[in-house]
mmCIF file of C-alpha atoms and ligand atoms in Angstrom:
data_model
loop_
_atom_site.group_PDB
_atom_site.id
_atom_site.type_symbol
_atom_site.label_atom_id
_atom_site.label_comp_id
_atom_site.label_asym_id
_atom_site.label_seq_id
_atom_site.Cartn_x
_atom_site.Cartn_y
_atom_site.Cartn_z
ATOM 1 C CA UNK A 1 105.780 -109.202 -58.298
ATOM 2 C CA UNK A 2 109.184 -109.126 -60.017
ATOM 3 C CA UNK A 3 110.397 -106.944 -62.875
ATOM 4 C CA UNK A 4 109.851 -109.908 -65.191
ATOM 5 C CA UNK A 5 106.421 -111.068 -64.128
ATOM 6 C CA UNK A 6 104.499 -111.975 -67.261
ATOM 7 C CA UNK A 7 101.321 -112.896 -65.366
ATOM 8 C CA UNK A 8 100.297 -109.303 -64.641
ATOM 9 C CA UNK A 9 97.720 -107.333 -66.628
ATOM 10 C CA UNK A 10 98.465 -105.270 -69.728
ATOM 11 C CA UNK A 11 98.636 -101.869 -68.023
ATOM 12 C CA UNK A 12 100.845 -103.234 -65.229
ATOM 13 C CA UNK A 13 103.311 -104.600 -67.774
ATOM 14 C CA UNK A 14 103.193 -101.351 -69.743
ATOM 15 C CA UNK A 15 104.222 -99.476 -66.596
ATOM 16 C CA UNK A 16 106.606 -101.914 -64.858
ATOM 17 C CA UNK A 17 107.879 -104.741 -67.004
ATOM 18 C CA UNK A 18 111.646 -105.178 -67.281
ATOM 19 C CA UNK A 19 112.648 -102.598 -64.669
ATOM 20 C CA UNK A 20 113.485 -103.002 -60.975
ATOM 21 C CA UNK A 21 113.970 -99.630 -59.234
ATOM 22 C CA UNK A 22 115.933 -101.277 -56.434
ATOM 23 C CA UNK A 23 118.682 -102.139 -58.922
ATOM 24 C CA UNK A 24 119.036 -98.427 -59.752
ATOM 25 C CA UNK A 25 119.258 -96.725 -56.364
ATOM 26 C CA UNK A 26 115.465 -96.641 -56.090
ATOM 27 C CA UNK A 27 114.994 -94.375 -59.130
ATOM 28 C CA UNK A 28 111.313 -94.722 -60.061
ATOM 29 C CA UNK A 29 112.035 -94.244 -63.758
ATOM 30 C CA UNK A 30 114.752 -96.125 -65.644
ATOM 31 C CA UNK A 31 118.000 -94.180 -65.998
ATOM 32 C CA UNK A 32 119.083 -92.874 -69.391
ATOM 33 C CA UNK A 33 122.308 -94.569 -70.393
ATOM 34 C CA UNK A 34 123.932 -91.969 -72.627
ATOM 35 C CA UNK A 35 126.948 -93.990 -73.577
ATOM 36 C CA UNK A 36 127.970 -94.890 -77.098
ATOM 37 C CA UNK A 37 130.480 -97.500 -75.958
ATOM 38 C CA UNK A 38 131.111 -99.885 -73.028
ATOM 39 C CA UNK A 39 134.388 -100.763 -71.343
ATOM 40 C CA UNK A 40 135.730 -104.317 -71.196
ATOM 41 C CA UNK A 41 137.201 -105.750 -67.982
ATOM 42 C CA UNK A 42 139.965 -107.278 -70.120
ATOM 43 C CA UNK A 43 140.999 -107.620 -73.763
ATOM 44 C CA UNK A 44 139.870 -111.240 -73.515
ATOM 45 C CA UNK A 45 136.354 -110.178 -72.445
ATOM 46 C CA UNK A 46 136.088 -107.725 -75.357
ATOM 47 C CA UNK A 47 136.682 -110.574 -77.765
ATOM 48 C CA UNK A 48 134.123 -112.768 -76.018
ATOM 49 C CA UNK A 49 131.465 -110.037 -76.244
ATOM 50 C CA UNK A 50 132.109 -109.576 -79.969
ATOM 51 C CA UNK A 51 132.055 -113.297 -80.717
ATOM 52 C CA UNK A 52 128.801 -113.713 -78.789
ATOM 53 C CA UNK A 53 130.444 -116.140 -76.363
ATOM 54 C CA UNK A 54 129.521 -113.764 -73.564
ATOM 55 C CA UNK A 55 126.425 -111.534 -73.477
ATOM 56 C CA UNK A 56 126.639 -107.834 -72.644
ATOM 57 C CA UNK A 57 126.769 -104.408 -74.204
ATOM 58 C CA UNK A 58 129.653 -103.271 -76.350
ATOM 59 C CA UNK A 59 128.345 -100.517 -78.644
ATOM 60 C CA UNK A 60 125.031 -98.636 -78.593
ATOM 61 C CA UNK A 61 124.151 -99.246 -82.256
ATOM 62 C CA UNK A 62 123.712 -102.890 -81.194
ATOM 63 C CA UNK A 63 122.301 -102.611 -77.677
ATOM 64 C CA UNK A 64 121.984 -100.194 -74.758
ATOM 65 C CA UNK A 65 120.709 -100.726 -71.175
ATOM 66 C CA UNK A 66 117.895 -98.150 -71.545
ATOM 67 C CA UNK A 67 116.764 -99.682 -74.853
ATOM 68 C CA UNK A 68 116.928 -103.123 -73.212
ATOM 69 C CA UNK A 69 114.091 -102.236 -70.850
ATOM 70 C CA UNK A 70 111.901 -100.878 -73.647
ATOM 71 C CA UNK A 71 112.630 -103.943 -75.806
ATOM 72 C CA UNK A 72 111.662 -106.338 -73.006
ATOM 73 C CA UNK A 73 108.572 -104.276 -72.290
ATOM 74 C CA UNK A 74 107.246 -104.282 -75.869
ATOM 75 C CA UNK A 75 107.994 -108.015 -76.120
ATOM 76 C CA UNK A 76 105.957 -108.658 -72.968
ATOM 77 C CA UNK A 77 103.061 -106.508 -74.247
ATOM 78 C CA UNK A 78 103.029 -108.358 -77.586
ATOM 79 C CA UNK A 79 103.489 -111.782 -75.960
ATOM 80 C CA UNK A 80 106.760 -112.362 -77.832
ATOM 81 C CA UNK A 81 110.136 -113.755 -76.757
ATOM 82 C CA UNK A 82 112.212 -110.722 -77.709
ATOM 83 C CA UNK A 83 112.020 -107.125 -78.913
ATOM 84 C CA UNK A 84 114.169 -104.689 -80.850
ATOM 85 C CA UNK A 85 114.105 -100.915 -81.139
ATOM 86 C CA UNK A 86 114.804 -98.849 -84.256
ATOM 87 C CA UNK A 87 115.181 -95.212 -85.253
ATOM 88 C CA UNK A 88 111.823 -95.155 -87.068
ATOM 89 C CA UNK A 89 109.073 -97.465 -88.247
ATOM 90 C CA UNK A 90 110.823 -97.540 -91.636
ATOM 91 C CA UNK A 91 114.115 -98.302 -89.863
ATOM 92 C CA UNK A 92 112.442 -101.333 -88.268
ATOM 93 C CA UNK A 93 110.790 -102.467 -91.523
ATOM 94 C CA UNK A 94 113.936 -102.142 -93.647
ATOM 95 C CA UNK A 95 116.122 -103.833 -90.993
ATOM 96 C CA UNK A 96 113.767 -106.840 -91.079
ATOM 97 C CA UNK A 97 113.606 -107.155 -94.877
ATOM 98 C CA UNK A 98 117.376 -106.723 -95.406
ATOM 99 C CA UNK A 99 117.980 -109.498 -92.859
ATOM 100 C CA UNK A 100 115.533 -112.055 -94.215
ATOM 101 C CA UNK A 101 115.872 -111.750 -97.996
ATOM 102 C CA UNK A 102 118.336 -112.445 -100.752
ATOM 103 C CA UNK A 103 118.248 -112.061 -104.527
ATOM 104 C CA UNK A 104 115.804 -114.506 -106.082
ATOM 105 C CA UNK A 105 113.398 -114.473 -103.116
ATOM 106 C CA UNK A 106 109.819 -113.310 -103.326
ATOM 107 C CA UNK A 107 107.835 -111.101 -100.938
ATOM 108 C CA UNK A 108 104.086 -111.521 -100.861
ATOM 109 C CA UNK A 109 102.525 -108.296 -99.580
ATOM 110 C CA UNK A 110 98.976 -107.094 -99.115
ATOM 111 C CA UNK A 111 97.859 -104.659 -101.798
ATOM 112 C CA UNK A 112 97.375 -101.771 -99.376
ATOM 113 C CA UNK A 113 100.448 -100.631 -97.456
ATOM 114 C CA UNK A 114 101.635 -97.461 -95.786
ATOM 115 C CA UNK A 115 103.124 -95.300 -98.606
ATOM 116 C CA UNK A 116 106.815 -95.554 -97.652
ATOM 117 C CA UNK A 117 106.592 -99.327 -97.048
ATOM 118 C CA UNK A 118 105.081 -99.623 -100.523
ATOM 119 C CA UNK A 119 107.847 -97.414 -101.966
ATOM 120 C CA UNK A 120 110.552 -99.487 -100.230
ATOM 121 C CA UNK A 121 109.195 -102.757 -101.657
ATOM 122 C CA UNK A 122 108.165 -101.515 -105.091
ATOM 123 C CA UNK A 123 111.024 -99.110 -105.838
ATOM 124 C CA UNK A 124 113.727 -100.187 -103.357
ATOM 125 C CA UNK A 125 113.916 -103.943 -102.775
ATOM 126 C CA UNK A 126 112.852 -104.802 -106.329
ATOM 127 C CA UNK A 127 116.122 -103.252 -107.612
ATOM 128 C CA UNK A 128 118.023 -106.023 -105.834
ATOM 129 C CA UNK A 129 116.549 -109.021 -107.617
ATOM 130 C CA UNK A 130 113.705 -109.580 -105.190
ATOM 131 C CA UNK A 131 110.256 -110.259 -106.610
ATOM 132 C CA UNK A 132 107.445 -108.275 -104.956
ATOM 133 C CA UNK A 133 103.929 -109.631 -105.447
ATOM 134 C CA UNK A 134 100.887 -107.745 -104.191
ATOM 135 C CA UNK A 135 97.704 -109.625 -103.424
ATOM 136 C CA UNK A 136 94.386 -108.832 -101.753
ATOM 137 C CA UNK A 137 94.998 -110.543 -98.410
ATOM 138 C CA UNK A 138 91.379 -110.203 -97.301
ATOM 139 C CA UNK A 139 90.940 -113.106 -99.752
ATOM 140 C CA UNK A 140 92.631 -116.180 -98.217
ATOM 141 C CA UNK A 141 92.182 -118.230 -101.399
ATOM 142 C CA UNK A 142 94.081 -115.545 -103.317
ATOM 143 C CA UNK A 143 96.897 -115.588 -100.748
ATOM 144 C CA UNK A 144 97.155 -119.353 -101.010
ATOM 145 C CA UNK A 145 97.217 -119.211 -104.817
ATOM 146 C CA UNK A 146 99.902 -116.502 -104.806
ATOM 147 C CA UNK A 147 102.384 -118.477 -102.673
ATOM 148 C CA UNK A 148 105.270 -119.834 -104.743
ATOM 149 C CA UNK A 149 108.437 -121.824 -104.009
ATOM 150 C CA UNK A 150 110.330 -118.542 -103.860
ATOM 151 C CA UNK A 151 108.018 -116.866 -101.312
ATOM 152 C CA UNK A 152 110.115 -116.090 -98.258
ATOM 153 C CA UNK A 153 108.038 -113.462 -96.483
ATOM 154 C CA UNK A 154 104.359 -112.539 -96.165
ATOM 155 C CA UNK A 155 103.780 -108.932 -95.122
ATOM 156 C CA UNK A 156 100.618 -106.997 -94.256
ATOM 157 C CA UNK A 157 99.049 -104.338 -92.048
ATOM 158 C CA UNK A 158 95.770 -104.802 -90.204
ATOM 159 C CA UNK A 159 93.825 -102.549 -90.215
ATOM 160 C CA UNK A 160 95.515 -101.455 -93.451
ATOM 161 C CA UNK A 161 96.646 -97.844 -93.728
ATOM 162 C CA UNK A 162 94.664 -95.961 -95.015
ATOM 163 C CA UNK A 163 91.578 -97.904 -96.145
ATOM 164 C CA UNK A 164 90.911 -99.930 -92.950
ATOM 165 C CA UNK A 165 90.752 -103.366 -94.611
ATOM 166 C CA UNK A 166 91.153 -106.151 -92.024
ATOM 167 C CA UNK A 167 93.371 -109.188 -92.577
ATOM 168 C CA UNK A 168 92.649 -112.535 -90.872
ATOM 169 C CA UNK A 169 95.882 -112.987 -88.892
ATOM 170 C CA UNK A 170 95.154 -116.557 -87.797
ATOM 171 C CA UNK A 171 94.303 -117.777 -91.306
ATOM 172 C CA UNK A 172 97.277 -116.063 -92.973
ATOM 173 C CA UNK A 173 99.659 -117.291 -90.248
ATOM 174 C CA UNK A 174 98.479 -120.877 -90.753
ATOM 175 C CA UNK A 175 99.086 -120.650 -94.506
ATOM 176 C CA UNK A 176 102.533 -119.141 -93.939
ATOM 177 C CA UNK A 177 103.519 -121.773 -91.364
ATOM 178 C CA UNK A 178 102.451 -124.651 -93.581
ATOM 179 C CA UNK A 179 104.671 -123.289 -96.390
ATOM 180 C CA UNK A 180 107.626 -122.384 -94.149
ATOM 181 C CA UNK A 181 107.200 -118.675 -94.828
ATOM 182 C CA UNK A 182 107.890 -115.938 -92.277
ATOM 183 C CA UNK A 183 104.777 -113.814 -91.746
ATOM 184 C CA UNK A 184 105.110 -110.223 -90.611
ATOM 185 C CA UNK A 185 102.323 -107.972 -89.323
ATOM 186 C CA UNK A 186 102.524 -104.193 -89.082
ATOM 187 C CA UNK A 187 100.474 -103.677 -85.898
ATOM 188 C CA UNK A 188 100.807 -99.868 -85.826
ATOM 189 C CA UNK A 189 97.060 -99.166 -86.128
ATOM 190 C CA UNK A 190 95.939 -101.659 -83.472
ATOM 191 C CA UNK A 191 98.745 -101.593 -80.878
ATOM 192 C CA UNK A 192 99.263 -104.672 -78.654
ATOM 193 C CA UNK A 193 96.350 -103.589 -76.441
ATOM 194 C CA UNK A 194 93.908 -104.314 -79.265
ATOM 195 C CA UNK A 195 95.562 -107.150 -81.213
ATOM 196 C CA UNK A 196 98.464 -109.463 -80.380
ATOM 197 C CA UNK A 197 99.418 -111.092 -83.699
ATOM 198 C CA UNK A 198 102.051 -113.433 -82.148
ATOM 199 C CA UNK A 199 99.314 -115.300 -80.240
ATOM 200 C CA UNK A 200 97.485 -115.705 -83.567
ATOM 201 C CA UNK A 201 100.549 -117.263 -85.206
ATOM 202 C CA UNK A 202 102.481 -114.347 -86.757
ATOM 203 C CA UNK A 203 106.301 -114.545 -86.628
ATOM 204 C CA UNK A 204 107.259 -110.854 -86.451
ATOM 205 C CA UNK A 205 105.255 -107.805 -85.366
ATOM 206 C CA UNK A 206 106.367 -104.306 -86.391
ATOM 207 C CA UNK A 207 105.383 -100.889 -85.065
ATOM 208 C CA UNK A 208 105.845 -97.335 -86.041
ATOM 209 C CA UNK A 209 106.252 -96.270 -82.391
ATOM 210 C CA UNK A 210 105.945 -92.710 -83.708
ATOM 211 C CA UNK A 211 102.201 -93.296 -83.565
ATOM 212 C CA UNK A 212 100.194 -94.719 -80.633
ATOM 213 C CA UNK A 213 103.076 -96.224 -78.624
ATOM 214 C CA UNK A 214 104.807 -92.852 -78.261
ATOM 215 C CA UNK A 215 101.382 -91.277 -78.441
ATOM 216 C CA UNK A 216 102.307 -87.618 -78.109
ATOM 217 C CA UNK A 217 103.624 -86.605 -81.524
ATOM 218 C CA UNK A 218 107.064 -85.754 -80.156
ATOM 219 C CA UNK A 219 109.253 -88.551 -81.540
ATOM 220 C CA UNK A 220 109.986 -90.811 -84.527
ATOM 221 C CA UNK A 221 110.733 -94.463 -83.689
ATOM 222 C CA UNK A 222 110.152 -98.106 -84.532
ATOM 223 C CA UNK A 223 109.825 -101.347 -82.545
ATOM 224 C CA UNK A 224 109.557 -104.987 -83.509
ATOM 225 C CA UNK A 225 109.133 -108.313 -81.738
ATOM 226 C CA UNK A 226 109.487 -112.004 -82.561
ATOM 227 C CA UNK A 227 111.324 -115.146 -81.505
ATOM 228 C CA UNK A 228 114.663 -114.667 -79.740
ATOM 229 C CA UNK A 229 116.443 -116.225 -82.756
ATOM 230 C CA UNK A 230 114.849 -113.995 -85.364
ATOM 231 C CA UNK A 231 115.308 -110.851 -83.290
ATOM 232 C CA UNK A 232 118.966 -111.709 -82.685
ATOM 233 C CA UNK A 233 119.516 -112.100 -86.433
ATOM 234 C CA UNK A 234 117.746 -108.826 -87.236
ATOM 235 C CA UNK A 235 119.777 -107.023 -84.554
ATOM 236 C CA UNK A 236 123.130 -108.418 -85.707
ATOM 237 C CA UNK A 237 122.544 -108.246 -89.499
ATOM 238 C CA UNK A 238 119.836 -105.802 -90.569
ATOM 239 C CA UNK A 239 120.152 -103.263 -87.776
ATOM 240 C CA UNK A 240 123.876 -103.461 -87.012
ATOM 241 C CA UNK A 241 125.302 -103.797 -90.521
ATOM 242 C CA UNK A 242 122.681 -102.883 -93.104
ATOM 243 C CA UNK A 243 120.571 -99.953 -91.871
ATOM 244 C CA UNK A 244 122.327 -98.787 -88.700
ATOM 245 C CA UNK A 245 118.908 -97.418 -87.744
ATOM 246 C CA UNK A 246 119.287 -97.588 -83.958
ATOM 247 C CA UNK A 247 117.053 -95.727 -81.503
ATOM 248 C CA UNK A 248 118.334 -92.980 -79.200
ATOM 249 C CA UNK A 249 117.970 -93.628 -75.430
ATOM 250 C CA UNK A 250 116.131 -90.280 -75.153
ATOM 251 C CA UNK A 251 113.512 -91.615 -77.549
ATOM 252 C CA UNK A 252 113.249 -94.869 -75.573
ATOM 253 C CA UNK A 253 112.517 -92.837 -72.441
ATOM 254 C CA UNK A 254 109.720 -90.919 -74.199
ATOM 255 C CA UNK A 255 108.178 -94.155 -75.528
ATOM 256 C CA UNK A 256 108.249 -95.712 -72.043
ATOM 257 C CA UNK A 257 106.456 -92.610 -70.775
ATOM 258 C CA UNK A 258 103.892 -93.013 -73.555
ATOM 259 C CA UNK A 259 103.379 -96.725 -72.839
ATOM 260 C CA UNK A 260 102.294 -95.976 -69.273
ATOM 261 C CA UNK A 261 99.018 -94.543 -70.589
ATOM 262 C CA UNK A 262 98.628 -96.723 -73.689
ATOM 263 C CA UNK A 263 95.642 -98.652 -72.339
ATOM 264 C CA UNK A 264 93.834 -95.507 -71.178
ATOM 265 C CA UNK A 265 94.553 -93.682 -74.406
ATOM 266 C CA UNK A 266 93.488 -96.544 -76.693
ATOM 267 C CA UNK A 267 90.219 -96.939 -74.786
ATOM 268 C CA UNK A 268 89.443 -93.250 -75.262
ATOM 269 C CA UNK A 269 90.635 -93.151 -78.896
ATOM 270 C CA UNK A 270 88.410 -96.154 -79.668
ATOM 271 C CA UNK A 271 85.353 -94.844 -77.831
ATOM 272 C CA UNK A 272 85.594 -91.437 -79.540
ATOM 273 C CA UNK A 273 86.298 -92.931 -82.975
ATOM 274 C CA UNK A 274 83.135 -95.045 -82.775
ATOM 275 C CA UNK A 275 81.073 -91.973 -81.835
ATOM 276 C CA UNK A 276 82.681 -89.935 -84.638
ATOM 277 C CA UNK A 277 82.220 -92.684 -87.232
ATOM 278 C CA UNK A 278 78.540 -93.018 -86.309
ATOM 279 C CA UNK A 279 78.142 -89.259 -86.666
ATOM 280 C CA UNK A 280 79.839 -89.292 -90.096
ATOM 281 C CA UNK A 281 77.796 -92.279 -91.288
ATOM 282 C CA UNK A 282 74.555 -90.462 -90.516
ATOM 283 C CA UNK A 283 75.581 -87.246 -92.333
ATOM 284 C CA UNK A 284 74.169 -86.743 -95.833
ATOM 285 C CA UNK A 285 77.350 -85.154 -97.262
ATOM 286 C CA UNK A 286 79.317 -88.276 -96.288
ATOM 287 C CA UNK A 287 79.317 -91.043 -98.871
ATOM 288 C CA UNK A 288 81.163 -93.898 -97.106
ATOM 289 C CA UNK A 289 82.752 -94.492 -93.700
ATOM 290 C CA UNK A 290 85.367 -97.175 -93.113
ATOM 291 C CA UNK A 291 85.633 -98.035 -89.415
ATOM 292 C CA UNK A 292 85.871 -101.663 -88.216
ATOM 293 C CA UNK A 293 83.556 -100.930 -85.267
ATOM 294 C CA UNK A 294 80.638 -100.127 -87.590
ATOM 295 C CA UNK A 295 78.355 -103.039 -88.464
ATOM 296 C CA UNK A 296 78.465 -101.696 -92.027
ATOM 297 C CA UNK A 297 82.219 -102.432 -92.285
ATOM 298 C CA UNK A 298 82.516 -105.451 -94.613
ATOM 299 C CA UNK A 299 84.769 -107.244 -92.113
ATOM 300 C CA UNK A 300 83.110 -106.180 -88.882
ATOM 301 C CA UNK A 301 82.762 -109.816 -87.745
ATOM 302 C CA UNK A 302 86.446 -110.608 -88.321
ATOM 303 C CA UNK A 303 87.442 -107.333 -86.639
ATOM 304 C CA UNK A 304 85.340 -108.236 -83.592
ATOM 305 C CA UNK A 305 87.096 -111.597 -83.423
ATOM 306 C CA UNK A 306 90.689 -110.385 -83.524
ATOM 307 C CA UNK A 307 90.438 -106.848 -82.072
ATOM 308 C CA UNK A 308 89.490 -106.141 -78.449
ATOM 309 C CA UNK A 309 88.640 -102.517 -79.408
ATOM 310 C CA UNK A 310 88.328 -100.911 -82.865
ATOM 311 C CA UNK A 311 91.028 -98.261 -82.551
ATOM 312 C CA UNK A 312 91.167 -94.555 -83.296
ATOM 313 C CA UNK A 313 91.524 -94.474 -87.091
ATOM 314 C CA UNK A 314 88.712 -93.717 -89.543
ATOM 315 C CA UNK A 315 88.674 -93.345 -93.326
ATOM 316 C CA UNK A 316 85.773 -91.779 -95.225
ATOM 317 C CA UNK A 317 84.685 -90.315 -98.543
ATOM 318 C CA UNK A 318 82.459 -87.318 -99.214
ATOM 319 C CA UNK A 319 79.925 -86.879 -102.010
ATOM 320 C CA UNK A 320 81.609 -84.648 -104.567
ATOM 321 C CA UNK A 321 85.003 -86.343 -104.503
ATOM 322 C CA UNK A 322 88.388 -84.982 -103.663
ATOM 323 C CA UNK A 323 87.850 -81.268 -104.351
ATOM 324 C CA UNK A 324 84.981 -81.325 -101.884
ATOM 325 C CA UNK A 325 87.242 -83.274 -99.533
ATOM 326 C CA UNK A 326 89.979 -80.658 -99.714
ATOM 327 C CA UNK A 327 87.518 -77.798 -99.132
ATOM 328 C CA UNK A 328 86.167 -79.747 -96.161
ATOM 329 C CA UNK A 329 89.657 -80.218 -94.686
ATOM 330 C CA UNK A 330 90.379 -76.501 -95.119
ATOM 331 C CA UNK A 331 87.166 -75.636 -93.271
ATOM 332 C CA UNK A 332 88.224 -77.484 -90.108
ATOM 333 C CA UNK A 333 89.315 -75.464 -87.091
ATOM 334 C CA UNK A 334 90.164 -77.799 -84.204
ATOM 335 C CA UNK A 335 91.206 -80.862 -86.201
ATOM 336 C CA UNK A 336 94.712 -80.317 -87.526
ATOM 337 C CA UNK A 337 95.764 -80.947 -91.120
ATOM 338 C CA UNK A 338 98.823 -83.172 -90.711
ATOM 339 C CA UNK A 339 100.110 -86.631 -91.539
ATOM 340 C CA UNK A 340 101.021 -89.128 -88.785
ATOM 341 C CA UNK A 341 98.449 -90.530 -86.367
ATOM 342 C CA UNK A 342 97.878 -91.712 -82.832
ATOM 343 C CA UNK A 343 98.499 -88.361 -81.159
ATOM 344 C CA UNK A 344 96.398 -86.570 -78.540
ATOM 345 C CA UNK A 345 95.491 -84.052 -81.269
ATOM 346 C CA UNK A 346 92.981 -85.120 -83.935
ATOM 347 C CA UNK A 347 94.805 -85.198 -87.293
ATOM 348 C CA UNK A 348 93.351 -85.280 -90.792
ATOM 349 C CA UNK A 349 95.051 -85.877 -94.139
ATOM 350 C CA UNK A 350 94.492 -86.877 -97.757
ATOM 351 C CA UNK A 351 96.357 -90.153 -98.504
ATOM 352 C CA UNK A 352 96.375 -89.842 -102.341
ATOM 353 C CA UNK A 353 98.317 -86.548 -102.291
ATOM 354 C CA UNK A 354 100.158 -87.037 -98.992
ATOM 355 C CA UNK A 355 101.051 -90.313 -97.193
ATOM 356 C CA UNK A 356 100.346 -92.531 -100.209
ATOM 357 C CA UNK A 357 101.697 -90.326 -103.011
ATOM 358 C CA UNK A 358 104.424 -92.930 -103.725
ATOM 359 C CA UNK A 359 101.684 -94.836 -105.591
ATOM 360 C CA UNK A 360 100.851 -93.659 -109.125
ATOM 361 C CA UNK A 361 97.126 -92.874 -109.673
ATOM 362 C CA UNK A 362 96.747 -96.240 -111.498
ATOM 363 C CA UNK A 363 98.476 -98.112 -108.670
ATOM 364 C CA UNK A 364 96.302 -96.368 -106.083
ATOM 365 C CA UNK A 365 93.213 -97.444 -107.971
ATOM 366 C CA UNK A 366 94.471 -101.026 -108.213
ATOM 367 C CA UNK A 367 95.563 -101.093 -104.576
ATOM 368 C CA UNK A 368 92.254 -99.853 -103.185
ATOM 369 C CA UNK A 369 93.155 -96.269 -102.224
ATOM 370 C CA UNK A 370 90.517 -94.002 -103.721
ATOM 371 C CA UNK A 371 91.442 -90.411 -104.602
ATOM 372 C CA UNK A 372 88.594 -89.084 -102.501
ATOM 373 C CA UNK A 373 89.560 -91.001 -99.342
ATOM 374 C CA UNK A 374 90.180 -88.876 -96.232
ATOM 375 C CA UNK A 375 92.020 -90.290 -93.214
ATOM 376 C CA UNK A 376 91.143 -89.103 -89.716
ATOM 377 C CA UNK A 377 93.107 -89.941 -86.584
ATOM 378 C CA UNK A 378 90.633 -89.302 -83.791
ATOM 379 C CA UNK A 379 92.470 -87.623 -80.905
ATOM 380 C CA UNK A 380 91.859 -87.359 -77.191
ATOM 381 C CA UNK A 381 90.007 -84.019 -77.194
ATOM 382 C CA UNK A 382 86.452 -83.891 -75.823
ATOM 383 C CA UNK A 383 84.510 -85.862 -78.402
ATOM 384 C CA UNK A 384 81.733 -83.258 -78.679
ATOM 385 C CA UNK A 385 84.327 -80.702 -79.808
ATOM 386 C CA UNK A 386 85.663 -83.061 -82.473
ATOM 387 C CA UNK A 387 82.118 -83.646 -83.721
ATOM 388 C CA UNK A 388 81.239 -79.933 -83.622
ATOM 389 C CA UNK A 389 84.271 -79.163 -85.764
ATOM 390 C CA UNK A 390 83.357 -81.865 -88.295
ATOM 391 C CA UNK A 391 79.730 -80.706 -88.278
ATOM 392 C CA UNK A 392 80.531 -77.056 -88.992
ATOM 393 C CA UNK A 393 82.947 -77.990 -91.802
ATOM 394 C CA UNK A 394 80.403 -80.384 -93.371
ATOM 395 C CA UNK A 395 77.723 -77.667 -93.107
ATOM 396 C CA UNK A 396 79.968 -75.254 -95.056
ATOM 397 C CA UNK A 397 80.437 -77.883 -97.777
ATOM 398 C CA UNK A 398 76.729 -78.574 -97.964
ATOM 399 C CA UNK A 399 75.887 -74.867 -98.244
ATOM 400 C CA UNK A 400 78.319 -74.546 -101.160
ATOM 401 C CA UNK A 401 76.801 -77.589 -102.868
ATOM 402 C CA UNK A 402 73.279 -76.170 -102.502
ATOM 403 C CA UNK A 403 74.288 -72.679 -103.655
HETATM 404 C C1 PLP B 501 103.860 -94.328 -90.018
HETATM 405 C C2 PLP B 501 103.789 -95.736 -90.404
HETATM 406 C C3 PLP B 501 104.950 -96.450 -90.741
HETATM 407 C C4 PLP B 501 106.311 -95.806 -90.811
HETATM 408 O O1 PLP B 501 106.777 -95.425 -89.561
HETATM 409 P P1 PLP B 501 107.792 -94.185 -89.302
HETATM 410 O O2 PLP B 501 107.934 -94.186 -87.834
HETATM 411 O O3 PLP B 501 107.124 -92.968 -89.855
HETATM 412 O O4 PLP B 501 109.054 -94.510 -90.032
HETATM 413 C C5 PLP B 501 104.818 -97.799 -91.025
HETATM 414 N N1 PLP B 501 103.610 -98.409 -91.013
HETATM 415 C C6 PLP B 501 102.481 -97.752 -90.709
HETATM 416 C C7 PLP B 501 101.175 -98.498 -90.708
HETATM 417 C C8 PLP B 501 102.519 -96.392 -90.409
HETATM 418 O O5 PLP B 501 101.386 -95.754 -90.117
#
């Protein structure tokens, strides 16, 4: 097996791909290259590196040997030609959009997006003469009808944060391809273990590596993959000149450590989340549970087709609305009240007042984010402890409602 063997299994690639210890004095883990700049053998060579005539590193905002390994590794896990690292998920997202768009273009986006992505499109990009159109992408006919001559990019998350709607990657990719539109999937919720959008026809896949890829709540980072051409453009335009949002080599090291256990962690997250969602569904204080692994999820069949597991994220609503929801969250002991997701610790938050507060109440209603929705990131604790905590908090709520 070589450092660039793409025939190995997912976990093997997550642990080994892109690194050969024998090239680094036998060091089991890749070295950290803490160098902002790189020396040229001659003035001539410096010019060749800058013009692209010769490949190599010249400044760490553009590339770095430690980041190289991570970028190759995420590309291999996603089944893509090339990868790129960024300082945050938002750094990755903005670097992509600034590269691909110009005034007069249109972005077609799903109606439910992570709050800051929504804010960037709705309040940021739209100031620069770019038309942003939101559409319910669970409805393929609606997507088709919304495509115009100006549509340059189609953008969505699946499952969508926070309401767990599932988009049909294959169908949307086909529509995009036939109209010469670049389609971009935010794969943060699923990770490449569960869904590989490139194989289903997507052009670019984006991650907030802050979440499951890092997996330990100790970093903020972004990653993206796509064709070598597209990634080169995003590196040399969006990342280098427009956002400057490059990743630190320290962060790359932590993500590579996280990736080693990605398969194990996602299996456990998914197994526990199914158990927790079944528990919630059966509880009489709980009104609705949104989890793609439940047969009651409206897109359970599609989810089963394009996801190998159902992931660790759940959304649900309680009878009594948001005030009940807040009292419930305050009654929890083990489960931590915090935004972010994908950590070992179970995390709970209220999208309307927290992650998705960039939407006005009217926009939230229109975009399918109810005020009473609660988002739970099921962690890696013993599942009976997670359930016991939920059970005691729900019991407190129920007692109050009866009293
Ligand atoms: C967190 C998140 C982002 C933003 O990533 P950061 O690393 O926080 O910048 C983008 N998309 C989704 C789906 C997220 O959950």
